[in-house]
mmCIF file of C-alpha atoms and ligand atoms in Angstrom:
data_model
loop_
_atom_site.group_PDB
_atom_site.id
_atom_site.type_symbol
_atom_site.label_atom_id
_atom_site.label_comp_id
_atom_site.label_asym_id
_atom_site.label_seq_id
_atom_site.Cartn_x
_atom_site.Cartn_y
_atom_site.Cartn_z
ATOM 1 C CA UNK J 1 0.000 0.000 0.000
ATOM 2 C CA UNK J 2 0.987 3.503 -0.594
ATOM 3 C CA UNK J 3 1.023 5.480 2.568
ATOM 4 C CA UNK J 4 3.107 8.746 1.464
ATOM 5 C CA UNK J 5 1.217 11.805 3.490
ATOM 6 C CA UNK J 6 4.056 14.545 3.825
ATOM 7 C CA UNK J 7 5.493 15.270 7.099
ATOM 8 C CA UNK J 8 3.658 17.571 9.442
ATOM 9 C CA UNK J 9 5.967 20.380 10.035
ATOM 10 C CA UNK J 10 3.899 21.386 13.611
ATOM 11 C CA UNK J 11 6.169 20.672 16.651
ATOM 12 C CA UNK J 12 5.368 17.211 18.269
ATOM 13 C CA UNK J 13 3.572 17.911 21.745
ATOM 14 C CA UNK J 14 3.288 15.121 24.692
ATOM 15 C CA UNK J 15 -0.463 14.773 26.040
ATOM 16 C CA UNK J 16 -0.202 15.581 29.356
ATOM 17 C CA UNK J 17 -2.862 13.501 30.026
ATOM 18 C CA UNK J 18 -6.250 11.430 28.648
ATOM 19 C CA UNK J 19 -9.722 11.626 29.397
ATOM 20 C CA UNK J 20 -11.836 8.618 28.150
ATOM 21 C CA UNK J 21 -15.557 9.496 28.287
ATOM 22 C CA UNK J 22 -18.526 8.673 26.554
ATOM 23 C CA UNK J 23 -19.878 11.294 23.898
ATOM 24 C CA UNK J 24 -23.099 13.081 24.897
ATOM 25 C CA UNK J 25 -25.598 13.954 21.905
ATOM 26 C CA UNK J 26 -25.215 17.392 22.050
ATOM 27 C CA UNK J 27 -21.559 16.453 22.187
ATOM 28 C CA UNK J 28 -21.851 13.972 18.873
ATOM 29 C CA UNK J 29 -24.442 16.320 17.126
ATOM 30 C CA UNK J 30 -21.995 19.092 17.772
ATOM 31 C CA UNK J 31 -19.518 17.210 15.959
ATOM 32 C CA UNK J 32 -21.393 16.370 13.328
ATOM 33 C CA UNK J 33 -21.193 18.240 9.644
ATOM 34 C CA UNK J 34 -24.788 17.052 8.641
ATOM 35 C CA UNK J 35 -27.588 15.469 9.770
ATOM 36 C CA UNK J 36 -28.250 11.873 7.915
ATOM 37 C CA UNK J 37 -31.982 11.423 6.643
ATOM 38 C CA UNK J 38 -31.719 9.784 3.436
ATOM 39 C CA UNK J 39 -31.326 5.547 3.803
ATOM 40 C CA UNK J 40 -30.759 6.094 -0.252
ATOM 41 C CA UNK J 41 -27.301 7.301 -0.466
ATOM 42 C CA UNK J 42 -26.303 7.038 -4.199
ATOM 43 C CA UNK J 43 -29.242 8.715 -6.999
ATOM 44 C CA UNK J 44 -28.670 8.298 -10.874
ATOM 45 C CA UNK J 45 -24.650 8.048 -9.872
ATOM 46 C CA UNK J 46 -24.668 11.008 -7.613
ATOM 47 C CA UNK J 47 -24.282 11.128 -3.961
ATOM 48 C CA UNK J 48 -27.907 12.199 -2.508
ATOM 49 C CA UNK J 49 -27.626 15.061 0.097
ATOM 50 C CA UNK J 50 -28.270 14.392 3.392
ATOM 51 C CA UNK J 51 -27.193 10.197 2.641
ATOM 52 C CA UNK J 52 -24.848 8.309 3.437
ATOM 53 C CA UNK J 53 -22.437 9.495 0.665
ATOM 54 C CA UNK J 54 -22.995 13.207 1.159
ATOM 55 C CA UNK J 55 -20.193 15.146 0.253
ATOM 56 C CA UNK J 56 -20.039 16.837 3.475
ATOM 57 C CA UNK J 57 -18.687 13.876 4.997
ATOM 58 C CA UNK J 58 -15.808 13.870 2.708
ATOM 59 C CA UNK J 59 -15.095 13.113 -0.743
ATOM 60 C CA UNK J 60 -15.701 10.015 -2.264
ATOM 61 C CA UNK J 61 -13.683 9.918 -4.962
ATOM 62 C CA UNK J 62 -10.449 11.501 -6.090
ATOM 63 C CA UNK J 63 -11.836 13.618 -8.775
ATOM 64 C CA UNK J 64 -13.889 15.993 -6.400
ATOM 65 C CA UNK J 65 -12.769 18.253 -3.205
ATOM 66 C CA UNK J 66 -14.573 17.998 0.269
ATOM 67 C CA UNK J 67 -17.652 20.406 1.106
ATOM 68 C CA UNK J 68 -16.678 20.610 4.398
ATOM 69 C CA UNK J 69 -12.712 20.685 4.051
ATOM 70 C CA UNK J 70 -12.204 21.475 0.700
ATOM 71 C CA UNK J 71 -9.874 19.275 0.451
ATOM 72 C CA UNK J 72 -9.339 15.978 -1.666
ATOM 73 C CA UNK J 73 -9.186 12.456 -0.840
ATOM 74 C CA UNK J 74 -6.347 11.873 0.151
ATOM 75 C CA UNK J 75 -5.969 14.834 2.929
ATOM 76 C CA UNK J 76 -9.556 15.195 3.962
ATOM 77 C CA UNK J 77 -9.940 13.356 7.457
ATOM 78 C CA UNK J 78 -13.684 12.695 6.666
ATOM 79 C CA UNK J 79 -16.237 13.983 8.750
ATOM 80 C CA UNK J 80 -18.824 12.856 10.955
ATOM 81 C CA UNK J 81 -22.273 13.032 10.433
ATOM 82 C CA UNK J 82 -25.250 11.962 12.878
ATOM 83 C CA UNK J 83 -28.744 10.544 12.986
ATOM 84 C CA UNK J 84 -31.537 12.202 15.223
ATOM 85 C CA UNK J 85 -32.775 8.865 16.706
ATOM 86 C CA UNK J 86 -36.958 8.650 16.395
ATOM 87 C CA UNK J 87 -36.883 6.840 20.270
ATOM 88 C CA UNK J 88 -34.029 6.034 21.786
ATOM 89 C CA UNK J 89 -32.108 2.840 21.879
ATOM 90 C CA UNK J 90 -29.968 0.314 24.072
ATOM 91 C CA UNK J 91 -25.772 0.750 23.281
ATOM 92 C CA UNK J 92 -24.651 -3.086 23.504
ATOM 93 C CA UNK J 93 -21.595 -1.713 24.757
ATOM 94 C CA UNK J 94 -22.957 -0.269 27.884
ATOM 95 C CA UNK J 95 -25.512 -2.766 28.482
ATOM 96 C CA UNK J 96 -23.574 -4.352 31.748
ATOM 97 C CA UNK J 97 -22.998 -0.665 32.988
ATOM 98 C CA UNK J 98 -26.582 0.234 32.403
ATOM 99 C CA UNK J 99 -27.750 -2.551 34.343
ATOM 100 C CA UNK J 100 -25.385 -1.753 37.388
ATOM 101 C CA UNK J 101 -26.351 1.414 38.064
ATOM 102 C CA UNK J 102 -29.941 0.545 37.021
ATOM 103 C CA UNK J 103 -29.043 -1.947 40.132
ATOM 104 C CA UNK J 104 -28.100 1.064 42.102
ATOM 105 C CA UNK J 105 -30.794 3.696 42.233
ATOM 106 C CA UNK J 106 -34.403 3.867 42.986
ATOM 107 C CA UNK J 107 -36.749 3.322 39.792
ATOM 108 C CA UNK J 108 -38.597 5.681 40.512
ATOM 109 C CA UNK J 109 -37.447 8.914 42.207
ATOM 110 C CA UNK J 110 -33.371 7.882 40.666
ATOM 111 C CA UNK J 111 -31.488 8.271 44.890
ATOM 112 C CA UNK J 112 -28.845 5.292 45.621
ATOM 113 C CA UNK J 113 -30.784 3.332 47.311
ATOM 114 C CA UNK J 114 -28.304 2.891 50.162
ATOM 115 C CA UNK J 115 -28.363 4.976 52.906
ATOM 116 C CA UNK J 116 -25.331 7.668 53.463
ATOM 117 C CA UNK J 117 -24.912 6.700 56.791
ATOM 118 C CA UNK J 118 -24.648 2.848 56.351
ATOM 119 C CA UNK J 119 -21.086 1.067 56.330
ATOM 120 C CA UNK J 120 -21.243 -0.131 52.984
ATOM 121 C CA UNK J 121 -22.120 3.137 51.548
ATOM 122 C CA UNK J 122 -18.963 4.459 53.451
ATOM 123 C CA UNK J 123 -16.235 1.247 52.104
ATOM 124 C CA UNK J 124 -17.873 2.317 48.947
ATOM 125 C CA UNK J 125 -16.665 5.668 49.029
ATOM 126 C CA UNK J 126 -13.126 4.651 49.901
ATOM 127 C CA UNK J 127 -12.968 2.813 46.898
ATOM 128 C CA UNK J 128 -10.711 4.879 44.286
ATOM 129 C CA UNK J 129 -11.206 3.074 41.360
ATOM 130 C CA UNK J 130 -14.621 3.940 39.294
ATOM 131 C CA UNK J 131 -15.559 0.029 38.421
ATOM 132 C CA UNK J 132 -14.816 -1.483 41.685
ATOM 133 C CA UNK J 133 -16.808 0.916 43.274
ATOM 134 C CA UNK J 134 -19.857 0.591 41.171
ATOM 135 C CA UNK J 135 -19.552 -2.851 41.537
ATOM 136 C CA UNK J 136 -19.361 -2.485 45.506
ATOM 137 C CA UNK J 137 -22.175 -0.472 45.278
ATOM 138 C CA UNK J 138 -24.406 -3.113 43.294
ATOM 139 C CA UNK J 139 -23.582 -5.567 45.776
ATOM 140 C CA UNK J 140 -24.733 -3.411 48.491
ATOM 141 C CA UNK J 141 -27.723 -2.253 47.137
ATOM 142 C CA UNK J 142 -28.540 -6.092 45.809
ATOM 143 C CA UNK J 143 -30.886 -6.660 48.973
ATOM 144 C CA UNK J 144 -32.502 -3.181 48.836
ATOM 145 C CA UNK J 145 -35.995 -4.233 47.517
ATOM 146 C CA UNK J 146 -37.638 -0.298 48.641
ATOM 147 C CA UNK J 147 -36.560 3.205 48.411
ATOM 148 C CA UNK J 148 -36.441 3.893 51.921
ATOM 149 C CA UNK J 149 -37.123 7.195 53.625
ATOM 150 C CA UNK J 150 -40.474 7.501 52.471
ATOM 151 C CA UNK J 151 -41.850 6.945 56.052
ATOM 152 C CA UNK J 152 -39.982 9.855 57.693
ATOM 153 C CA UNK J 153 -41.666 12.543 55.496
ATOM 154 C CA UNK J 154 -45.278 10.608 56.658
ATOM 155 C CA UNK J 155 -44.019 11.080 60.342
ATOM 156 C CA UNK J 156 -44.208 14.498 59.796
ATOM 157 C CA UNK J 157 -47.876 15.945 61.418
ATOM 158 C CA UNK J 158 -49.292 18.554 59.437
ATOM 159 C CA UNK J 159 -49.469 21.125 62.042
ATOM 160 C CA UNK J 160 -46.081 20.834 63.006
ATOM 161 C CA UNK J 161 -43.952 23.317 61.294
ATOM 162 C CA UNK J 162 -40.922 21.269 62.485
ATOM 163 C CA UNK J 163 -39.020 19.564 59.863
ATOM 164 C CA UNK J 164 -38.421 15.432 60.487
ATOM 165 C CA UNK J 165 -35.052 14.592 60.114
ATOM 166 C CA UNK J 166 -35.028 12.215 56.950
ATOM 167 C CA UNK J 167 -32.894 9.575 57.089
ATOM 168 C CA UNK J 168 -32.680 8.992 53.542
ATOM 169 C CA UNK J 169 -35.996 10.936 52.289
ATOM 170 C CA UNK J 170 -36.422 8.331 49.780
ATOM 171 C CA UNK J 171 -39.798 7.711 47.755
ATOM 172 C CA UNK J 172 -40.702 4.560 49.513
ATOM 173 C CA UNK J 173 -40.888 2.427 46.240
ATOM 174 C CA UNK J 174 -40.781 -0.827 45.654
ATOM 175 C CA UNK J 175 -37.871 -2.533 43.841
ATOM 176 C CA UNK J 176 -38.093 -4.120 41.205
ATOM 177 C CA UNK J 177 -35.016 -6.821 39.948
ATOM 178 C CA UNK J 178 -33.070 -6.472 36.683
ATOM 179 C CA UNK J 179 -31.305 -8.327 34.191
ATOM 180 C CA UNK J 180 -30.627 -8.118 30.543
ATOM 181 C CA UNK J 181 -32.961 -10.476 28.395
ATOM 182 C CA UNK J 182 -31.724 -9.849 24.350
ATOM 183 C CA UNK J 183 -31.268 -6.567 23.263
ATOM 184 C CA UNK J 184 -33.156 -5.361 26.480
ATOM 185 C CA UNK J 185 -33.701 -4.600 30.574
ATOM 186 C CA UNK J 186 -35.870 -6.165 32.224
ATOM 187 C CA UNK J 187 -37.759 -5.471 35.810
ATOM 188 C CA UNK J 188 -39.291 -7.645 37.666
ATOM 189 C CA UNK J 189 -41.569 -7.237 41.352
ATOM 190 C CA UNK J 190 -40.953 -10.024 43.100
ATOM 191 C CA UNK J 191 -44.076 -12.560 44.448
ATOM 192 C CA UNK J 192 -43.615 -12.360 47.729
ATOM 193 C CA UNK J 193 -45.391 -9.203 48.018
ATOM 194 C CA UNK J 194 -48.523 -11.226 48.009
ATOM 195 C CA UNK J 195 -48.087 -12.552 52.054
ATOM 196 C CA UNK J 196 -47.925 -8.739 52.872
ATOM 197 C CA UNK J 197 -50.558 -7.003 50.388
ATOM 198 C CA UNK J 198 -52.742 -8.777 48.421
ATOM 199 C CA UNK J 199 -54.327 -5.419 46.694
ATOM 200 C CA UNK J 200 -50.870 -3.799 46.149
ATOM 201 C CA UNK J 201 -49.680 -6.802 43.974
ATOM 202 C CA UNK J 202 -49.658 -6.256 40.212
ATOM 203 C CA UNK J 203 -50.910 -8.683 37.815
ATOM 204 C CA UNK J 204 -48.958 -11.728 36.972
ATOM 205 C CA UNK J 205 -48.400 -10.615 33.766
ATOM 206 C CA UNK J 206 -47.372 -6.960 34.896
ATOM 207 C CA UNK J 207 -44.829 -8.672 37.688
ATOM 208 C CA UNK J 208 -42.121 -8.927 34.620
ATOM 209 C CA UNK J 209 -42.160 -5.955 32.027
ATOM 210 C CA UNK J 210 -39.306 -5.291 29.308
ATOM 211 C CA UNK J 211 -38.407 -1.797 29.551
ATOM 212 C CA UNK J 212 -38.111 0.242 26.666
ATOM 213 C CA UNK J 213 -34.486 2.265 26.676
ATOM 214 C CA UNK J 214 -36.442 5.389 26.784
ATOM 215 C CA UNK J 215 -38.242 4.496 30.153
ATOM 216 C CA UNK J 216 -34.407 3.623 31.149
ATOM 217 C CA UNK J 217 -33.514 6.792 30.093
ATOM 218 C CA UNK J 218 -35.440 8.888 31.832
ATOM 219 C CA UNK J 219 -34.448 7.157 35.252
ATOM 220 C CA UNK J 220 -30.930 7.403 34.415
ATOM 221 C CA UNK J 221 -31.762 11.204 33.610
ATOM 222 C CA UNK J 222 -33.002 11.878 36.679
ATOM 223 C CA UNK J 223 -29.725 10.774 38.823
ATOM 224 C CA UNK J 224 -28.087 13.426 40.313
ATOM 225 C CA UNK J 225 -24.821 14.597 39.292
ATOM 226 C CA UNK J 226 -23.686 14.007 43.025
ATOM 227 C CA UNK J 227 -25.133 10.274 43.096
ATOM 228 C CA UNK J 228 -23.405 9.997 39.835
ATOM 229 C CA UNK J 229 -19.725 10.955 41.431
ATOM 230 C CA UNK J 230 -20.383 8.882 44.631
ATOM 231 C CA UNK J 231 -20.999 5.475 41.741
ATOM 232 C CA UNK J 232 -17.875 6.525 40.533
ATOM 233 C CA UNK J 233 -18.904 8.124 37.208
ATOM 234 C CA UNK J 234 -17.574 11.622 36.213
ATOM 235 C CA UNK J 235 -20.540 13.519 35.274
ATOM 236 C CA UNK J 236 -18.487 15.646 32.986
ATOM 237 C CA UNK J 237 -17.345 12.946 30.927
ATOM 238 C CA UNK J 238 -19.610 9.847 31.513
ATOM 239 C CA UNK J 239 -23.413 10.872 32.671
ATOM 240 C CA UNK J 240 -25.116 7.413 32.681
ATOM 241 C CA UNK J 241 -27.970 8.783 30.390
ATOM 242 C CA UNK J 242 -25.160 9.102 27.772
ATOM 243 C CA UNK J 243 -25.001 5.421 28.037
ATOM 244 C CA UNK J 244 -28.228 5.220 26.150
ATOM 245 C CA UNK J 245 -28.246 6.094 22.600
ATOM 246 C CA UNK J 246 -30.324 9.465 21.367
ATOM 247 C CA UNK J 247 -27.902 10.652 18.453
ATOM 248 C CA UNK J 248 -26.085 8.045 16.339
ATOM 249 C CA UNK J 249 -22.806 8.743 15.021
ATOM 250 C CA UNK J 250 -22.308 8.646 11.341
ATOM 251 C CA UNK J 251 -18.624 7.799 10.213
ATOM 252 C CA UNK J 252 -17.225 9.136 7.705
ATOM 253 C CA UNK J 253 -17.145 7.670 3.799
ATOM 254 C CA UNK J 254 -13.249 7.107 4.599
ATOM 255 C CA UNK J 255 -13.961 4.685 6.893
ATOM 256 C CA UNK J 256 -16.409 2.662 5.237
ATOM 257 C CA UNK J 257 -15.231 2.656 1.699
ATOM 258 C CA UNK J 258 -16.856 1.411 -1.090
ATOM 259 C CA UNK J 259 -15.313 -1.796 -3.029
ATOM 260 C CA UNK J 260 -14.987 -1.713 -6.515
ATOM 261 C CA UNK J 261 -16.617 -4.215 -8.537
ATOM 262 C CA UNK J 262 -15.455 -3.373 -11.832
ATOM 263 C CA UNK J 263 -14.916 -0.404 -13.892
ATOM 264 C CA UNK J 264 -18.111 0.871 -13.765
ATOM 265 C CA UNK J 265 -19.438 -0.805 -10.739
ATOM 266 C CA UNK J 266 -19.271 -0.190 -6.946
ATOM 267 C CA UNK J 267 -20.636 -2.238 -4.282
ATOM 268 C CA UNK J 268 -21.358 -0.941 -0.850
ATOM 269 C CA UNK J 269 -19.264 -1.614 2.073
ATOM 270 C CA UNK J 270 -20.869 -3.578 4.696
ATOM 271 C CA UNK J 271 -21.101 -0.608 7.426
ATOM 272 C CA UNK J 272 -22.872 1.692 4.842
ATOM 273 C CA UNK J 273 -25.322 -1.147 4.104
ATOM 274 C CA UNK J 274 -25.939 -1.259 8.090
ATOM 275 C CA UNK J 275 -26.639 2.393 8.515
ATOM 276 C CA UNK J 276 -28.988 2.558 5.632
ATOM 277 C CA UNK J 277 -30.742 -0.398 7.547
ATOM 278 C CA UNK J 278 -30.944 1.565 10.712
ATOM 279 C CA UNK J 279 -31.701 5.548 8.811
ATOM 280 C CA UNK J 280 -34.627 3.237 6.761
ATOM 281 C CA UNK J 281 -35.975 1.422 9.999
ATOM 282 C CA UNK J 282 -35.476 4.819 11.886
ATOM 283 C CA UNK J 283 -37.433 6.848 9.725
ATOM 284 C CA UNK J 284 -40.382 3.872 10.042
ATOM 285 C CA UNK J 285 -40.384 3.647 13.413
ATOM 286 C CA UNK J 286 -40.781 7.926 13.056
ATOM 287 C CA UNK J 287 -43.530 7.985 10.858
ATOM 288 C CA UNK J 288 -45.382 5.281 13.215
ATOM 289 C CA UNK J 289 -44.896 7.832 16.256
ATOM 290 C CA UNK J 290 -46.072 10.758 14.173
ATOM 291 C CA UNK J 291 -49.136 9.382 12.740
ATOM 292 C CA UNK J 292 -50.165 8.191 16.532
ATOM 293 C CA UNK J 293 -49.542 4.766 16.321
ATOM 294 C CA UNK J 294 -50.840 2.613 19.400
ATOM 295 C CA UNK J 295 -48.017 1.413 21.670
ATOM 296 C CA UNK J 296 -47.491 -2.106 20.868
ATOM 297 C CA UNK J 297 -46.645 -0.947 17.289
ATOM 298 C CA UNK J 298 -44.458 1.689 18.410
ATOM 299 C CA UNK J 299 -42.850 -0.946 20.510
ATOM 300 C CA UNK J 300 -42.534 -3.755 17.672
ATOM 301 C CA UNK J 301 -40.875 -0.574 15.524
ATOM 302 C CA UNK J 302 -38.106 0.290 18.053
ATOM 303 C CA UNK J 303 -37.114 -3.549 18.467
ATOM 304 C CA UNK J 304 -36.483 -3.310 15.060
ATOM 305 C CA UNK J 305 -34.476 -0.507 14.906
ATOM 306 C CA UNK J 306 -32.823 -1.721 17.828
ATOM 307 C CA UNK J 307 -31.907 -4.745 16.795
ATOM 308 C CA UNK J 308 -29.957 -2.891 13.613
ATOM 309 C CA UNK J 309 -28.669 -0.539 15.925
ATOM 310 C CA UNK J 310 -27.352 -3.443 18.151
ATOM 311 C CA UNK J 311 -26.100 -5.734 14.851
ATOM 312 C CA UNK J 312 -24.205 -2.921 13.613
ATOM 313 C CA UNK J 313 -21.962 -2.423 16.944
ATOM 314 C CA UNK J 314 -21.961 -6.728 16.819
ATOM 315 C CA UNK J 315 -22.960 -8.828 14.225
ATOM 316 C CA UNK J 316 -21.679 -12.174 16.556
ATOM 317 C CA UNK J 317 -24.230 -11.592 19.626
ATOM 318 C CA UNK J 318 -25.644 -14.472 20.954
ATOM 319 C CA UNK J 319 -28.907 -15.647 20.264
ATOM 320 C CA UNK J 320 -29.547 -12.900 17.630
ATOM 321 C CA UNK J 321 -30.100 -13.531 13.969
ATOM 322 C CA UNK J 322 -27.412 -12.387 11.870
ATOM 323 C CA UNK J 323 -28.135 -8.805 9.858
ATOM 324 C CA UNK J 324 -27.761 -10.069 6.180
ATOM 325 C CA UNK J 325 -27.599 -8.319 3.089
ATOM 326 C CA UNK J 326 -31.087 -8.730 1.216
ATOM 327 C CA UNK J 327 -30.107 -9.813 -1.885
ATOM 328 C CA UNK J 328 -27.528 -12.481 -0.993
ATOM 329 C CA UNK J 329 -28.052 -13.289 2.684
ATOM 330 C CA UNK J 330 -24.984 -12.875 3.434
ATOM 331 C CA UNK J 331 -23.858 -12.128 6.609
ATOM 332 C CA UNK J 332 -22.567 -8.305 7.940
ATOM 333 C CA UNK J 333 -19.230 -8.380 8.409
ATOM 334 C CA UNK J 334 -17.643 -5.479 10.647
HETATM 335 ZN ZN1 ZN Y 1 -13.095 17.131 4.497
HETATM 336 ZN ZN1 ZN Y 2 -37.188 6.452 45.360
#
């Protein structure tokens, strides 16, 4: 291969340090050069605007300069683009995390559910590093099946202009249990509810629910940026609702180049047939929530696009179908 890029004549500088983080969307759509609507990317041999191929995101062949860079194939670093997501979606990536600090905090009000004052909560905190410390913190809060605190702020008589100390001044909820089933959470209220309150107990069939990312979301949303520290998470860099996707990152051209066939014919690379998937099934899934579509069709809509969201980070996870190309069924490679 020919690699010959001249030599930068900028002075070398050391990093004095780096900062891994997760990208927030306002971080990836500020990033972005254009936002991806088009699943059609290529029209009558010209690049569509707002596809996959736009020229924004770099040139895509060496006989025409970059909108964004102006310059030509060879020096233009490619840009990113971005999809505005129609309902959010799980990251396979972050799943695990997700489910840890999902593990952590109430599901409804979004507190630790572990008390300040308790002796875990303190070994916790002398925990430096970020992933032991969740993980301390999970184990801890394993047995937690209510948001305590709840009961102080009932304590409180309604003449009395005293405040009641509050332990925790948690929400009271119950707690539900979670693990990852496919491409999604899911809760479940345990049984043994029904010795205690038979009236309180939801149905059988309500006892286990799936929870869409976007209900997951909004919990994560709601945890505090000091609850956030205290799991070990940096705020700044890593807010657990990042961890859920909202804005999906379009790579440049560059990195997903097309293969040449022949002369006169290109075939698609395998990412670029992937995204179209996901900006086809997104813009479905859109339409559906526009037009008022009742919830189960919503729901069958975002499994879809999650599952091409999910293929497209890992075409090899378990249990899933593989994402194939439609004409030859041939497996996504990535
Ligand atoms: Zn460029
Ligand atoms: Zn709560």
């Amino acid at each position: 291969m020919d690699f010959r890029f001249p030599d930068s004549p900028l002075e070398v500088a050391k990093p004095s340090s780096i900062q891994f983080g997760v990208l927030s969307p306002g971080e990836i759509r500020q990033m972005s050069v254009v936002e991806i609507e088009q699943s059609r990317s290529m029209l009558n041999g010209k690049p569509v605007r707002g596809g996959l191929s736009d020229p924004r995101l770099g040139p895509i062949d060496r006989y025409k300069g970059c909108e964004t860079c102006a310059n030509n194939l060879s020096e233009c670093p490619g840009h990113f683009g971005h999809i505005e997501l129609a309902k959010p979606v799980y990251h396979v990536g972050f799943m695990k995390t997700v489910l840890s600090i999902m593990r952590c905090v109430c599901f409804s009000c979004s507190k630790i559910l572990l008390d300040k004052e308790h002796v875990k909560f303190k070994q916790a905190l002398r925990i430096k590093s970020p992933k032991h410390r969740l993980k301390k913190f999970v184990d801890a809060c394993k047995n937690k099946t209510k948001c305590e605190g709840g009961a102080e702020i009932d304590l409180r008589g309604q003449a009395s202009d005293q405040p009641v100390k509050k332990i925790r001044g948690g929400c009271g909820a119950q707690q539900p249990n979670f693990s990852i089933v496919g491409l999604e959470l899911v809760a479940e209220y345990k049984s043994q509810r029904k010795k205690y309150d038979e009236e309180w107990l939801p149905e059988p069939a309500e006892r286990k629910q799936s929870l869409t990312a976007e209900k997951v979301l909004s919990v994560l949303k709601r945890i505090s940026d000091e609850d956030c520290q205290l799991l070990g998470l940096n705020p700044e860099y890593a807010r657990p609702d990042w961890m859920i996707l909202q804005v999906f990152p379009i790579p440049p051209p560059a990195v997903r180049p097309p293969a040449m066939m022949s002369s006169s014919s290109m075939s698609e690379d395998d990412l670029t047939h992937q995204l179209s998937m996901i900006i086809r099934h997104n813009e479905n899934l859109r339409k559906q929530d526009r037009s008022g579509s009742p919830a189960h069709i919503i729901s069958e809509f975002t499994k879809i696009l999650q599952y091409f969201v999910a293929t497209y980070f890992d075409n090899s996870l378990l249990g899933l179908p593989k994402a194939a190309h439609g004409s030859s069924g041939r497996p996504i490679n990535q």
